[in-house]
Coordinates of C-alpha atoms and ligand atoms in Angstrom, one line a residue:
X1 CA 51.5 42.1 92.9
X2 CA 49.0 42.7 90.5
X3 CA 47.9 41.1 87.8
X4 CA 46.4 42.8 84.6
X5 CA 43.0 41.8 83.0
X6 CA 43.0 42.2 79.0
X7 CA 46.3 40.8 78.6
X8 CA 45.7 37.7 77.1
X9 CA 42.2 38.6 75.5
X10 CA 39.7 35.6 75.6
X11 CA 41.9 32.7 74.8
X12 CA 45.1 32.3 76.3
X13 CA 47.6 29.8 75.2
X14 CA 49.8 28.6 77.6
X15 CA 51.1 25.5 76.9
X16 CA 51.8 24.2 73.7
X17 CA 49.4 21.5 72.7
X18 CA 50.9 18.9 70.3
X19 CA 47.9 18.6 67.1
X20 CA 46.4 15.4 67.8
X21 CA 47.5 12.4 65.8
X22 CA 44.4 12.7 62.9
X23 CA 45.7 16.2 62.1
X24 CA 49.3 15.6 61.8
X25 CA 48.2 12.6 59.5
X26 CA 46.3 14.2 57.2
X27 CA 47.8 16.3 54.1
X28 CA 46.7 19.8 52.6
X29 CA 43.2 20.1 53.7
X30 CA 43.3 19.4 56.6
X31 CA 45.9 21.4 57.4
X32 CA 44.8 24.1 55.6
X33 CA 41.6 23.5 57.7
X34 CA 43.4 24.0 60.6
X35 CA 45.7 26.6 59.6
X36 CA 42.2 28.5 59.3
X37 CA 40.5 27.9 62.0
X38 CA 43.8 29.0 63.9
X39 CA 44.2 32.4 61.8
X40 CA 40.5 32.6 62.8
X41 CA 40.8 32.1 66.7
X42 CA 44.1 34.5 66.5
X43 CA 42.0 37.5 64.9
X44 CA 38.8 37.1 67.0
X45 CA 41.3 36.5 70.3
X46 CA 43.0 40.0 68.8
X47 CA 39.4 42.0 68.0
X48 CA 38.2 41.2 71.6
X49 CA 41.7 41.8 73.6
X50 CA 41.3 45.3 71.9
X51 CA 37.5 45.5 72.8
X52 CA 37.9 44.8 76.4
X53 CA 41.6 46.8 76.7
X54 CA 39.3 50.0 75.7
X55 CA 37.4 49.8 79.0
X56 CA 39.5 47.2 81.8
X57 CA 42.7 48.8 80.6
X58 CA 44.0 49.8 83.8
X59 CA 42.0 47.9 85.7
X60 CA 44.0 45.3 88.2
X61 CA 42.3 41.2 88.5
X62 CA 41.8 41.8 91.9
X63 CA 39.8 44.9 93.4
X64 CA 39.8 45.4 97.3
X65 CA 36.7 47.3 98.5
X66 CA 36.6 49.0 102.0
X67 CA 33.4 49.1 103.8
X68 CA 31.9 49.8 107.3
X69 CA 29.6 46.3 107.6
X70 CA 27.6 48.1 110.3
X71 CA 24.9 49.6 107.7
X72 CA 22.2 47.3 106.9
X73 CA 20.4 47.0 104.4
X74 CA 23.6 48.7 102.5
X75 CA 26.0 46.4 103.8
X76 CA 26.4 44.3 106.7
X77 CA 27.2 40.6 108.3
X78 CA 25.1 37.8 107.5
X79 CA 26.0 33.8 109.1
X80 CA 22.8 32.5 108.7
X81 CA 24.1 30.5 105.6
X82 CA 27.0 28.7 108.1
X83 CA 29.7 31.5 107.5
X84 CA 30.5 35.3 108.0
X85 CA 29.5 36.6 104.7
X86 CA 29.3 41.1 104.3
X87 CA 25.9 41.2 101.6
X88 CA 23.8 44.1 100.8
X89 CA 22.4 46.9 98.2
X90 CA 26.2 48.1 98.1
X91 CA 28.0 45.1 97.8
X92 CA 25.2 43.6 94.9
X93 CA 25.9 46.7 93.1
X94 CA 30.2 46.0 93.7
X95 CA 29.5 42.5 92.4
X96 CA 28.3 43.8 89.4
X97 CA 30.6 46.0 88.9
X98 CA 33.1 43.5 89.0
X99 CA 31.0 40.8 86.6
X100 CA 31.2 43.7 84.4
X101 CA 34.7 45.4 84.6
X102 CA 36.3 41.7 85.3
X103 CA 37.7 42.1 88.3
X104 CA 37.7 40.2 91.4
X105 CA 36.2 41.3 94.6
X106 CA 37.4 41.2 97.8
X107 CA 35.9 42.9 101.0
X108 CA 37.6 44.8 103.7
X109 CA 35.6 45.5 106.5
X110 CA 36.7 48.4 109.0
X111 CA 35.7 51.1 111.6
X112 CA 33.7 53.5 108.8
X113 CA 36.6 56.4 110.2
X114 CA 39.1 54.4 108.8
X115 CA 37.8 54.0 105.3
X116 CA 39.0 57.6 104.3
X117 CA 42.6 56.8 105.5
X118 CA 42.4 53.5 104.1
X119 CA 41.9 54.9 100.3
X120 CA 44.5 57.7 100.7
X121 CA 46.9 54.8 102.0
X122 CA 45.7 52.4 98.9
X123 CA 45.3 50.0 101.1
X124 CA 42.0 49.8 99.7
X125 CA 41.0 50.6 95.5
X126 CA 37.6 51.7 95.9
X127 CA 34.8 52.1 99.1
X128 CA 31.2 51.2 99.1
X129 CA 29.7 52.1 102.7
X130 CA 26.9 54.3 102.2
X131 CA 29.1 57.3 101.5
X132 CA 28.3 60.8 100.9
X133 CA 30.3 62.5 99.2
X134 CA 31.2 66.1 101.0
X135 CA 33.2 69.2 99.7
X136 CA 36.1 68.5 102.0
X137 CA 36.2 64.9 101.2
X138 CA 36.5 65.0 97.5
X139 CA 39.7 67.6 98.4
X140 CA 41.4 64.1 99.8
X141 CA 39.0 61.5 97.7
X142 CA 37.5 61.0 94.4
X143 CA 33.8 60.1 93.9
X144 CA 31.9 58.3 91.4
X145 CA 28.4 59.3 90.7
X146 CA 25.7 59.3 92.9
X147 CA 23.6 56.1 92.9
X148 CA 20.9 56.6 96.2
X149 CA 19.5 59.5 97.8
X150 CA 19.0 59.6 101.7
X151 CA 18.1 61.4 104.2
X152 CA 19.2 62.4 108.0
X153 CA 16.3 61.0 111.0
X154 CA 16.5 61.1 114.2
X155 CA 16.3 57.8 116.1
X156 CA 14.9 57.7 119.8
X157 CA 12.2 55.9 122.2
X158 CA 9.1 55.9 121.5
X159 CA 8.2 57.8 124.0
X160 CA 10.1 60.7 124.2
X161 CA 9.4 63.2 121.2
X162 CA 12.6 64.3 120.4
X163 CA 11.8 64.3 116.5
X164 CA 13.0 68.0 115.4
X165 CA 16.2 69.3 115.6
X166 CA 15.3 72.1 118.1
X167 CA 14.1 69.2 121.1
X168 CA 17.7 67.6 120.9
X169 CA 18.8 71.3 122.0
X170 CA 20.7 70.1 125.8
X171 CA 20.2 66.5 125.1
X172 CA 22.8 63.6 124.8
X173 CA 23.1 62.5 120.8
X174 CA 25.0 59.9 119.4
X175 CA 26.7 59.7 115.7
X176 CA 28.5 57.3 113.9
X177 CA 32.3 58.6 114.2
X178 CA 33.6 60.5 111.2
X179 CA 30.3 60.3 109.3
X180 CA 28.3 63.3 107.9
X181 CA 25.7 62.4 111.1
X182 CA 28.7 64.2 113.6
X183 CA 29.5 66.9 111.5
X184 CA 25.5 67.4 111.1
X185 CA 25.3 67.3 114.7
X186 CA 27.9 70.0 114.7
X187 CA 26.3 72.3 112.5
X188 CA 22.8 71.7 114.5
X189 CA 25.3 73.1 117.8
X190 CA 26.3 76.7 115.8
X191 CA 22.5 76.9 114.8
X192 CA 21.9 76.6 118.8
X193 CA 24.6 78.8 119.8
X194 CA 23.2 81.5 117.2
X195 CA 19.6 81.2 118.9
X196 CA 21.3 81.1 122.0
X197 CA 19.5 77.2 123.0
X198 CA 22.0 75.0 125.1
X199 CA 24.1 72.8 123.2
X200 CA 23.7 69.2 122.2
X201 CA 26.3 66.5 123.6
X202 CA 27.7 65.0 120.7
X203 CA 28.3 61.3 121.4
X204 CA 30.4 59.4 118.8
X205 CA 30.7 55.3 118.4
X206 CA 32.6 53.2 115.7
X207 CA 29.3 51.5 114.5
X208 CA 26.1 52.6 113.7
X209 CA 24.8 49.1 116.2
X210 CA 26.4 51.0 119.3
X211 CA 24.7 53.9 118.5
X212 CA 21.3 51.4 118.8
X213 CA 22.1 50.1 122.1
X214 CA 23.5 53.4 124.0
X215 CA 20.1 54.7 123.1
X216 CA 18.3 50.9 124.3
X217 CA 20.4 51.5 127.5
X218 CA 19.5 54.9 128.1
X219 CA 22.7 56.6 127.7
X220 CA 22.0 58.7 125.2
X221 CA 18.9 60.4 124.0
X222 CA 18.9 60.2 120.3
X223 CA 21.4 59.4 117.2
X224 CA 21.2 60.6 114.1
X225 CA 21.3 58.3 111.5
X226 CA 20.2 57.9 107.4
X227 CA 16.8 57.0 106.9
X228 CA 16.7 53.6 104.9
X229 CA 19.1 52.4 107.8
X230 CA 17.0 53.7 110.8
X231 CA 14.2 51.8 109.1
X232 CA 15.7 48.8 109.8
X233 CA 16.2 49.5 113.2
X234 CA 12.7 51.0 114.1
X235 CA 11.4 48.0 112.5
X236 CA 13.3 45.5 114.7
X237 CA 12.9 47.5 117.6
X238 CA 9.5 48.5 118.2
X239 CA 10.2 50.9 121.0
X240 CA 12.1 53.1 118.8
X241 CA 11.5 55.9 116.3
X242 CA 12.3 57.9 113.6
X243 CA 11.8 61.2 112.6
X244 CA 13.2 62.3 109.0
X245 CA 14.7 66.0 109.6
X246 CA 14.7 68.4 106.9
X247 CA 17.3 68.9 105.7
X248 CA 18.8 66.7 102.5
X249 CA 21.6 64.9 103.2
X250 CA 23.2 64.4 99.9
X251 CA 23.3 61.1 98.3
X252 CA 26.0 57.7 98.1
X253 CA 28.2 57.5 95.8
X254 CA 31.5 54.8 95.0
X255 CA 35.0 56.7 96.7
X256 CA 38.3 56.1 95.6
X257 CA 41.9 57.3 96.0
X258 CA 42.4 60.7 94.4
X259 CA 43.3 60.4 90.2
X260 CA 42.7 56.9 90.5
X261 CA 41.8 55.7 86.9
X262 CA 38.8 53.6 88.2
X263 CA 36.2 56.6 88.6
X264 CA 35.4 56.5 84.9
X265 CA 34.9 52.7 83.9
X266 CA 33.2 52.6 87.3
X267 CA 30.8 55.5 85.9
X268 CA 30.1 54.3 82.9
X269 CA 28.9 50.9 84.5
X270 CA 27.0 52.5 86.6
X271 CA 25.0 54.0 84.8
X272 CA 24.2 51.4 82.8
X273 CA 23.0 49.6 86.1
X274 CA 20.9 52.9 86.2
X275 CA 18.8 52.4 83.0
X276 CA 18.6 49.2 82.3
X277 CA 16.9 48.4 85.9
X278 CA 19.6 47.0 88.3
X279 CA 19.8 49.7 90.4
X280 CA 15.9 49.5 91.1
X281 CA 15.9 45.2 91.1
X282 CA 18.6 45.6 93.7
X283 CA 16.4 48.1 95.7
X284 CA 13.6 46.2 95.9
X285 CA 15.5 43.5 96.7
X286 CA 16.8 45.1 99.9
X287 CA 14.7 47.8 101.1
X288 CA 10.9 46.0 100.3
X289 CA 10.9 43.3 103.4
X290 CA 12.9 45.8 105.8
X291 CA 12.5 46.0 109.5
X292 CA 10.3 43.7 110.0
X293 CA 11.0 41.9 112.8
X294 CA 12.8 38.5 112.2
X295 CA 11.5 36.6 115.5
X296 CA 12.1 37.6 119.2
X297 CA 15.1 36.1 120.7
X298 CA 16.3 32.8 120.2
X299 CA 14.4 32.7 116.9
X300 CA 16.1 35.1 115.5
X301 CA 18.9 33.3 116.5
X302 CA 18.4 30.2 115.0
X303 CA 19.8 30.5 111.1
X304 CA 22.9 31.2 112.7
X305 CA 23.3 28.5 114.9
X306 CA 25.4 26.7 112.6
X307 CA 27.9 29.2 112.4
X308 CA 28.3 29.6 116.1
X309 CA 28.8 25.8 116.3
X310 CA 31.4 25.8 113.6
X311 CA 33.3 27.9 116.2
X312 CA 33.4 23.9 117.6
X313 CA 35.9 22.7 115.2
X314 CA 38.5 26.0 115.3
X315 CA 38.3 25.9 119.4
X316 CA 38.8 21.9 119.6
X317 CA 41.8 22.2 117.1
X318 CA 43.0 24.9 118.6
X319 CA 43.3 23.5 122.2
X320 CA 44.5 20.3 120.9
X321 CA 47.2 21.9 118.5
X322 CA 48.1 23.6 121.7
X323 CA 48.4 21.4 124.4
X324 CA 50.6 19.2 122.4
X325 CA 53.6 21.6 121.2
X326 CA 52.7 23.0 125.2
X327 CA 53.7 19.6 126.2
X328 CA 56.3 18.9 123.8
X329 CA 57.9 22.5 125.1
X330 CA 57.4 21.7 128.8
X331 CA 59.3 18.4 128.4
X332 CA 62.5 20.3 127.6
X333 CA 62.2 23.1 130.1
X334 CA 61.5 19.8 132.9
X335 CA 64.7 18.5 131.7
X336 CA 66.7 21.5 131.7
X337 CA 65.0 22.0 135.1
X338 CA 66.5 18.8 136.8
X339 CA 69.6 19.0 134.6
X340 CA 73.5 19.4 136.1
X341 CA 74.3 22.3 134.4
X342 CA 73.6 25.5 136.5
X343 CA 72.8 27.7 133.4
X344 CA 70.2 25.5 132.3
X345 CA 68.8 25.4 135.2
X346 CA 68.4 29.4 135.5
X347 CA 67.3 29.6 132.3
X348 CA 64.1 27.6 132.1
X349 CA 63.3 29.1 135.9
X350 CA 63.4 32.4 134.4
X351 CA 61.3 31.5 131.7
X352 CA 58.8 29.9 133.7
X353 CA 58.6 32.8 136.2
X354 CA 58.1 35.1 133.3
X355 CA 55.6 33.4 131.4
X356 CA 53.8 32.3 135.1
X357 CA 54.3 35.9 136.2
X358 CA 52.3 38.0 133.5
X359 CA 48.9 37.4 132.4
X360 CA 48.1 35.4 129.1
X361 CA 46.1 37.5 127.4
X362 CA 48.8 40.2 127.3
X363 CA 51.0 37.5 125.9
X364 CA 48.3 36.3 123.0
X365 CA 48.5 40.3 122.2
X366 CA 52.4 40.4 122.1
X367 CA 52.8 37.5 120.1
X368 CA 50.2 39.0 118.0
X369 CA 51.4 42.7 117.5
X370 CA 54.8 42.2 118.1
X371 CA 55.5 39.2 115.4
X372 CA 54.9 41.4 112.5
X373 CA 57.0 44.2 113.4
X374 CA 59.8 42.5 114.9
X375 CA 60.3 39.7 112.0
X376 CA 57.5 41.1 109.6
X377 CA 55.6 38.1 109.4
X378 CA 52.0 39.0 109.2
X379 CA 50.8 36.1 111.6
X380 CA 47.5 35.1 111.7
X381 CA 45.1 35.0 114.8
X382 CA 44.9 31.7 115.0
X383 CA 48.9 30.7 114.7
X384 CA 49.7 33.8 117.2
X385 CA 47.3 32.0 119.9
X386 CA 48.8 28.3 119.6
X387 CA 52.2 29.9 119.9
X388 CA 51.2 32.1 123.3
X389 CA 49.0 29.2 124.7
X390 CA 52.4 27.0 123.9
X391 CA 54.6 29.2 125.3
X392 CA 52.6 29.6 128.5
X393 CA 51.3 26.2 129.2
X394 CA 54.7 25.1 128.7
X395 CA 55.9 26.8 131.8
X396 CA 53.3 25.3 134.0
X397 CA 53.4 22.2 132.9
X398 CA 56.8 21.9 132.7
X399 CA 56.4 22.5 136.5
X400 CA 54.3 19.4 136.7
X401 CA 56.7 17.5 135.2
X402 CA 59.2 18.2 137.5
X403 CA 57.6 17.3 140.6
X404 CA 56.5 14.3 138.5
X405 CA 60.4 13.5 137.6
X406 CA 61.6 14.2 141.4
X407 CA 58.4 12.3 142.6
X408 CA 59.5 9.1 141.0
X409 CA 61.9 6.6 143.7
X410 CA 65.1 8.1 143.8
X411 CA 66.2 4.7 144.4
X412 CA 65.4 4.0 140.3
X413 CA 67.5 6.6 139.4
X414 CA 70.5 5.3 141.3
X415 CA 69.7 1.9 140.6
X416 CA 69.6 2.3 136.3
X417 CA 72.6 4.3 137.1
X418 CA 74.9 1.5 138.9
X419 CA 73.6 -0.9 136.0
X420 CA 75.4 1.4 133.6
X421 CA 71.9 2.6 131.5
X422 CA 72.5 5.9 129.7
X423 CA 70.8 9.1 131.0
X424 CA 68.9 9.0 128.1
X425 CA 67.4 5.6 128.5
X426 CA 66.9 6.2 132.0
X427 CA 65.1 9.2 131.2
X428 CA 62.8 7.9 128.0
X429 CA 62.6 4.2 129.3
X430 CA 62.4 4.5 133.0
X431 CA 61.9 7.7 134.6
X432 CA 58.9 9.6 132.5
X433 CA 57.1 6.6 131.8
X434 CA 56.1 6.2 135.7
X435 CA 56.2 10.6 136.3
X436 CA 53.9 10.7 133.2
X437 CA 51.5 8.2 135.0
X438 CA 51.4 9.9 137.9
X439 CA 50.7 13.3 136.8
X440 CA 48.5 12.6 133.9
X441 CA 45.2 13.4 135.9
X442 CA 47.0 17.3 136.6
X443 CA 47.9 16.8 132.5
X444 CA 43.7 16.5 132.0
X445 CA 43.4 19.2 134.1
X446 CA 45.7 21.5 132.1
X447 CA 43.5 20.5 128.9
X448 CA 40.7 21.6 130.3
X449 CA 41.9 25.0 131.7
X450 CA 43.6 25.1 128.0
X451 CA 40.0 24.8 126.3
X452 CA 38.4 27.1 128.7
X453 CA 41.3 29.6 128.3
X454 CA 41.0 29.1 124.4
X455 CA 38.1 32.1 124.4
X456 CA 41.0 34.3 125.3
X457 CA 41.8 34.6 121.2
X458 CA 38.8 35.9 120.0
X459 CA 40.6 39.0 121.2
X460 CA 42.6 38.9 118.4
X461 CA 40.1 37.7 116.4
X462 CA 40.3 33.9 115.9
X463 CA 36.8 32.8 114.5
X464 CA 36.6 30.0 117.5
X465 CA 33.5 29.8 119.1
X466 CA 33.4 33.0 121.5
X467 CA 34.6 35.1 118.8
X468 CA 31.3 33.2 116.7
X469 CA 28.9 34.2 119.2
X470 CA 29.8 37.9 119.6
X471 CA 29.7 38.4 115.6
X472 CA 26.3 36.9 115.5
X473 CA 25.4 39.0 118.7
X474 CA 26.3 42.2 116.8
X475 CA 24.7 41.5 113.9
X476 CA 21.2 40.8 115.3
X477 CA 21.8 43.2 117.9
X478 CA 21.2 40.8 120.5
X479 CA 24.0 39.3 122.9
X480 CA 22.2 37.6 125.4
X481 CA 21.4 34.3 123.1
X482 CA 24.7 33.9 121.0
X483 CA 26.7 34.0 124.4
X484 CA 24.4 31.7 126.6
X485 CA 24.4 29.4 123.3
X486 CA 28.4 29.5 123.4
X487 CA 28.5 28.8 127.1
X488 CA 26.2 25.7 126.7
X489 CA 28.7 24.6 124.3
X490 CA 31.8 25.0 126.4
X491 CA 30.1 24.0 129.6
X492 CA 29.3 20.5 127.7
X493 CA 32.8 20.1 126.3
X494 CA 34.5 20.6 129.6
X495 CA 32.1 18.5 131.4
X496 CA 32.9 15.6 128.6
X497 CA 36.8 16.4 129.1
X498 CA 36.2 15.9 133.1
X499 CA 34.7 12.8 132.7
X500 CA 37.0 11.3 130.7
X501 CA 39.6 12.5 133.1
X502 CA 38.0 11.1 136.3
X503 CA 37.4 7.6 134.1
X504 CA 41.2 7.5 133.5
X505 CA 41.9 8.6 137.0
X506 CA 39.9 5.5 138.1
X507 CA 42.2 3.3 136.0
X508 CA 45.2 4.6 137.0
X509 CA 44.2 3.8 140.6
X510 CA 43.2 0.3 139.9
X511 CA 46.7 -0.6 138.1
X512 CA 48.3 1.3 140.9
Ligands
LIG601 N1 26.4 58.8 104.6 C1 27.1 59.0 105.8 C2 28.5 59.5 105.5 O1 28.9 59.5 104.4 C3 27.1 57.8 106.7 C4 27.6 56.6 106.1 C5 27.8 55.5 107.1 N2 28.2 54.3 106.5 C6 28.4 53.1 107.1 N3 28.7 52.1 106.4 N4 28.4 53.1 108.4 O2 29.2 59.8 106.4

């Protein structure tokens, strides 16, 4: 649902407010006082709901902007202050926009190929992500006006002096996919057909980052990418250049779904950042201290360590929160397990084979994808792992159990039989008391392949500790340090986990 700014103008009453005591007392001046100053709140509230209507008419509380976060300095991921934050030139000018059109901001960040379908869906009202605005674009989107100019370049080793468009003829070239680099890629290969040169192999990657490292690696030659952006990268990566190629790219500009009444208001703000300096402050800002190189390594590393060890706090939850429904779960399937009744049996069997019998990663996806299409609950990452890592640790331990159930004397059983104590007394009082004893070290052992295993959701995205360390890795372009970080973290937790199981192991023996 939406909400509409404008509304309720500057003041808006919604409760009623008794007068206070002193102005109920008083007679004709004071309440003619009052009876003023309300007339006078009323018409200024009145002037100013029809001041702002003239420009946030149509303009909804809260704006969703689609962007590509893969495009620094214009917009990209930033943890160094202890969380995942998207900043930039882009989304400083968005938050002005908003301070000014009084709207609320919120970011969406996607593959930049999905931006396009995104607006013509609505699933977004507006896109910020560098984006030129092209003849057969504005047939399916609208544009704003231009706010920065930039250029095509050509980013490759050092070495190699691939820096005109007629030395990439036969090489490998890499562009972001869907951008205006692959269709200018493209027009580069009809050029070479013309003058009858071998053609480039176009290379296309989600982000602009892959791009980076396919060159880094070697498997490609070159990628063509906008200059302010492959200034950032030349600068952090001293083995890699640029070479601006002639031709003029066209400019950015703000896109939106087509007719969508935002273009004008959006305009007019605009260019009022335009002349009264904000466009340049905000330039400055960005671009000045670009590329240089923030540190080699683990320095670079080190603003977002905090983030990474936040991850600390979802994975511990998240193992804990799943261990204990897992348990809860495998005490039923145990009972049904040793229970009389055959169906029970096969039931709980079947489910155990099933859930032992496919691997648990393709189960954190099903319960993933599957939960919002077959009851259209739009679970979240971290709710869809607890229930996979519930569903299958139930089945194993619940296999525990058992053996722990049939391990203890048969002769109990019988005995709290004959002496007439319900099954369910047996069970609670007698019987898993002594099997919980005995397989409580395989119990510790099932937490720790559950905190281990936990790294399985940042597949879907869960912000636990894995997931921390790959973000961070892709926005500093470096992987090595976030993951050996991570697997310092893990390694310590599971060795503090084993020896608090082999302690307890210990005591068990001793009361044994
Ligand atoms: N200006 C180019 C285009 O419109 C590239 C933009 C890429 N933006 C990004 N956030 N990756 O296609």
């Amino acid at each position: 649902m939406r909400f509409r700014s404008g509304q309720f103008g500057l003041f808006s009453v919604k409760r009623f407010v008794p007068l206070p005591r002193f102005a109920r007392l008083g007679r004709s001046p004071w309440k003619l006082a009052i009876s003023t100053f309300l007339l006078i709140i009323m018409t200024v509230n009145l002037i100013a709901q029809f001041s702002v209507s003239s420009v946030a008419q149509d303009i909804p509380k809260v704006l969703q902007m689609g962007t590509s976060a893969d495009y620094k300095p214009f917009e990209f991921h930033d943890t160094s202050g202890g969380e995942d934050k998207i900043v930039g030139f882009d989304v400083d000018i968005a938050r002005r926009l908003s301070e000014d059109l009084g709207f609320k901001l919120e970011i969406v960040d996607m593959d930049f190929n999905g931006l396009i379908p995104a607006l013509q869906s609505q699933r977004v009202d507006f896109v910020m992500a560098g984006m030129t605005p092209t003849p057969e674009r504005k047939r399916n989107i609208d544009f704003s006006q231009i706010y920065y100019e930039a250029k095509n370049t050509i980013i490759a080793k050092q070495n190699n002096s691939l820096t005109t468009i007629a030395s990439l003829y036969g090489k490998t070239v890499g562009a972001q996919l869907g951008s205006t680099q692959e269709e200018a890629v493209k027009t580069m290969n009809q050029e070479a057909a013309k003058q009858k040169k071998p053609a480039i192999n176009l290379v296309t990657r989600n982000r602009v980052s892959e791009l980076i490292q396919e060159i880094k690696a070697n498997r490609i030659d070159a990628a063509i990418v906008e200059d302010t952006v492959a200034q950032g990268y030349t600068g952090v990566y001293p083995d890699l250049q640029f070479s601006v190629i002639e031709n003029n790219e066209g400019g950015y500009a703000i896109a939106f779904p087509k007719g969508s009444t935002l273009v004008a208001p959006f305009n007019k703000v605009l260019a009022t950042m335009k002349k009264d300096g904000t466009l340049e402050r905000f330039a400055k800002k960005w671009f000045e201290d670009q590329g240089k190189p923030a540190g080699i390594g683990f320095q670079q590393i080190i603003p977002s360590i905090p983030y990474i060890l936040g991850g600390i706090g979802v994975t511990l939850a998240f193992t804990l929160v799943s261990a204990i429904l897992g348990f809860i779960w495998a005490v039923v399937l145990a009972l049904m397990k040793i229970a009389e009744f055959k169906p029970f049996r096969w039931l709980a069997n079947a489910y155990t084979s099933v859930f032992r019998g496919t691997p648990l990663i393709l189960q954190i996806a099903l319960v993933y994808f599957a939960t919002p299409q077959l009851v259209g609950y739009d679970i979240p990452a971290f709710q869809a792992g607890v229930i996979a890592f519930a569903l299958n640790s139930g089945a194993y331990v619940s296999e525990t159990l058992r053996a722990g159930i049939l391990a203890v004397d048969k002769g109990q059983r019988e005995a709290a039989l004959s002496l007439g104590v319900p099954y369910r007394l047996m069970m609670t009082d007698i019987i898993l008391p002594q099997a919980l004893k005995n397989i409580l070290p395989a119990l510790a052992n099932e937490g720790i392949n559950l905190l281990k295993d936990s790294a399985l959701v940042s597949t879907i995205g869960a912000a636990d500790l894995l997931r921390r360390a790959t973000v961070v890795g892709a926005e500093k372009y470096l992987y090595f340090e976030p993951l050996i970080i991570a697997a310092i973290v893990y390694y310590v937790m599971v060795m503090l986990l084993t020896m608090g199981t082999s302690v307890l192991e210990k005591r068990l023996q001793r009361s044994a």
